[in-house]
PDB file of C-alpha atoms in Angstrom:
ATOM      1  CA  MET E   1     101.532  65.170  31.426  1.00 45.00           C
ATOM      2  CA  ALA E   2      99.698  66.945  33.730  1.00 49.00           C
ATOM      3  CA  SER E   3     100.228  70.759  34.242  1.00 67.00           C
ATOM      4  CA  GLU E   4     101.641  72.015  38.041  1.00 76.00           C
ATOM      5  CA  PRO E   5      98.319  73.609  38.385  1.00 73.00           C
ATOM      6  CA  LEU E   6      96.077  70.386  37.645  1.00 69.00           C
ATOM      7  CA  ARG E   7      98.771  68.330  39.832  1.00 83.00           C
ATOM      8  CA  SER E   8      98.373  70.581  42.863  1.00 88.00           C
ATOM      9  CA  VAL E   9      94.211  70.492  42.348  1.00 89.00           C
ATOM     10  CA  CYS E  10      95.112  66.588  42.153  1.00 91.00           C
ATOM     11  CA  ASN E  11      97.125  66.353  45.501  1.00 93.00           C
ATOM     12  CA  MET E  12      94.607  68.475  46.892  1.00 92.00           C
ATOM     13  CA  MET E  13      91.716  65.976  45.982  1.00 92.00           C
ATOM     14  CA  ALA E  14      93.748  63.267  46.760  1.00 95.00           C
ATOM     15  CA  ARG E  15      94.225  64.621  50.765  1.00 95.00           C
ATOM     16  CA  ALA E  16      90.739  65.822  50.900  1.00 95.00           C
ATOM     17  CA  ILE E  17      89.757  61.765  49.945  1.00 97.00           C
ATOM     18  CA  LYS E  18      92.281  60.282  52.464  1.00 97.00           C
ATOM     19  CA  LEU E  19      91.097  62.778  55.156  1.00 97.00           C
ATOM     20  CA  ILE E  20      87.141  61.819  54.183  1.00 97.00           C
ATOM     21  CA  GLU E  21      88.047  57.846  54.532  1.00 98.00           C
ATOM     22  CA  GLU E  22      89.661  58.713  57.954  1.00 98.00           C
ATOM     23  CA  GLU E  23      86.479  60.687  59.544  1.00 97.00           C
ATOM     24  CA  ILE E  24      84.359  57.985  58.280  1.00 98.00           C
ATOM     25  CA  LYS E  25      86.562  55.342  59.806  1.00 98.00           C
ATOM     26  CA  ALA E  26      86.462  57.136  63.201  1.00 98.00           C
ATOM     27  CA  LYS E  27      83.084  57.574  63.286  1.00 98.00           C
ATOM     28  CA  GLU E  28      82.378  54.189  62.415  1.00 98.00           C
ATOM     29  CA  ARG E  29      84.502  53.569  65.309  1.00 98.00           C
ATOM     30  CA  ARG E  30      82.881  55.783  67.653  1.00 98.00           C
ATOM     31  CA  ILE E  31      79.125  54.129  66.854  1.00 98.00           C
ATOM     32  CA  ARG E  32      80.567  50.584  67.846  1.00 98.00           C
ATOM     33  CA  SER E  33      81.675  52.266  70.651  1.00 98.00           C
ATOM     34  CA  LEU E  34      78.565  53.895  71.500  1.00 98.00           C
ATOM     35  CA  ARG E  35      76.332  50.566  70.463  1.00 98.00           C
ATOM     36  CA  GLN E  36      78.494  48.696  73.040  1.00 98.00           C
ATOM     37  CA  ARG E  37      77.749  51.077  75.912  1.00 97.00           C
ATOM     38  CA  ILE E  38      73.730  50.774  74.825  1.00 97.00           C
ATOM     39  CA  GLN E  39      73.886  47.225  75.389  1.00 97.00           C
ATOM     40  CA  LYS E  40      75.656  47.430  78.747  1.00 96.00           C
ATOM     41  CA  LEU E  41      73.770  49.767  80.189  1.00 96.00           C
ATOM     42  CA  GLN E  42      70.316  47.386  78.659  1.00 95.00           C
ATOM     43  CA  SER E  43      72.077  44.700  80.414  1.00 95.00           C
ATOM     44  CA  GLN E  44      71.617  46.582  83.767  1.00 94.00           C
ATOM     45  CA  PRO E  45      68.810  45.630  86.226  1.00 93.00           C
ATOM     46  CA  ASN E  46      67.186  49.143  86.198  1.00 93.00           C
ATOM     47  CA  PRO E  47      68.633  50.735  82.386  1.00 93.00           C
ATOM     48  CA  ASP E  48      68.904  54.576  82.262  1.00 94.00           C
ATOM     49  CA  LEU E  49      66.574  55.043  79.515  1.00 95.00           C
ATOM     50  CA  ILE E  50      67.407  58.733  79.302  1.00 96.00           C
ATOM     51  CA  GLN E  51      70.741  57.949  78.481  1.00 97.00           C
ATOM     52  CA  ILE E  52      70.099  54.993  76.442  1.00 96.00           C
ATOM     53  CA  ASN E  53      68.177  57.300  74.146  1.00 97.00           C
ATOM     54  CA  GLU E  54      70.734  59.947  74.062  1.00 98.00           C
ATOM     55  CA  LEU E  55      73.382  57.794  73.155  1.00 97.00           C
ATOM     56  CA  LYS E  56      70.835  56.457  70.376  1.00 97.00           C
ATOM     57  CA  ALA E  57      70.558  59.980  69.079  1.00 98.00           C
ATOM     58  CA  ASP E  58      74.373  60.309  68.694  1.00 98.00           C
ATOM     59  CA  ILE E  59      74.452  57.587  66.989  1.00 98.00           C
ATOM     60  CA  GLN E  60      71.563  58.466  64.725  1.00 98.00           C
ATOM     61  CA  GLU E  61      73.864  61.406  64.167  1.00 98.00           C
ATOM     62  CA  LEU E  62      76.711  60.005  63.490  1.00 98.00           C
ATOM     63  CA  GLU E  63      75.034  57.801  60.721  1.00 98.00           C
ATOM     64  CA  ASP E  64      73.250  60.869  59.171  1.00 98.00           C
ATOM     65  CA  GLN E  65      77.045  62.557  58.555  1.00 98.00           C
ATOM     66  CA  LEU E  66      78.487  59.069  57.626  1.00 98.00           C
ATOM     67  CA  GLU E  67      76.018  59.208  55.057  1.00 97.00           C
ATOM     68  CA  SER E  68      76.810  62.588  53.899  1.00 97.00           C
ATOM     69  CA  ASP E  69      80.244  61.676  54.021  1.00 97.00           C
ATOM     70  CA  ARG E  70      80.070  58.980  51.854  1.00 97.00           C
ATOM     71  CA  LEU E  71      78.438  60.988  49.059  1.00 97.00           C
ATOM     72  CA  GLN E  72      80.977  63.596  49.560  1.00 96.00           C
ATOM     73  CA  LEU E  73      83.821  60.803  48.957  1.00 97.00           C
ATOM     74  CA  GLY E  74      82.473  59.345  46.256  1.00 97.00           C
ATOM     75  CA  ALA E  75      81.963  62.680  44.387  1.00 95.00           C
ATOM     76  CA  PHE E  76      85.777  63.205  45.213  1.00 93.00           C
ATOM     77  CA  ARG E  77      86.983  59.878  44.078  1.00 96.00           C
ATOM     78  CA  GLU E  78      84.994  60.434  40.859  1.00 95.00           C
ATOM     79  CA  GLU E  79      86.489  63.904  40.250  1.00 93.00           C
ATOM     80  CA  PHE E  80      89.720  62.429  41.120  1.00 93.00           C
ATOM     81  CA  ALA E  81      89.191  59.456  38.620  1.00 94.00           C
ATOM     82  CA  ALA E  82      88.199  61.916  35.742  1.00 92.00           C
ATOM     83  CA  SER E  83      90.772  64.708  36.427  1.00 88.00           C
ATOM     84  CA  CYS E  84      93.842  63.401  37.658  1.00 89.00           C
ATOM     85  CA  GLU E  85      93.886  59.532  36.654  1.00 79.00           C
ATOM     86  CA  SER E  86      95.160  58.911  33.331  1.00 64.00           C
TER      87      SER E  86
END
């Protein structure tokens, strides 16, 4: 049976995993929303290219963050599996 300090660490890791998963989902929703805005702007007679490019830059930044978040999530899951699941 896990000792109390290990259980506490495992609980913290479980909360961190859940938080990262929620952040990933929120960023994925934000990216979908930005892509929809880009499509709407591009369908206009005179699309605002500056705004479109800004939205594309926002998407790229979010995608970069997602990559980092997914790596972090994988590391937390591996550590959790190794230390907390028996």
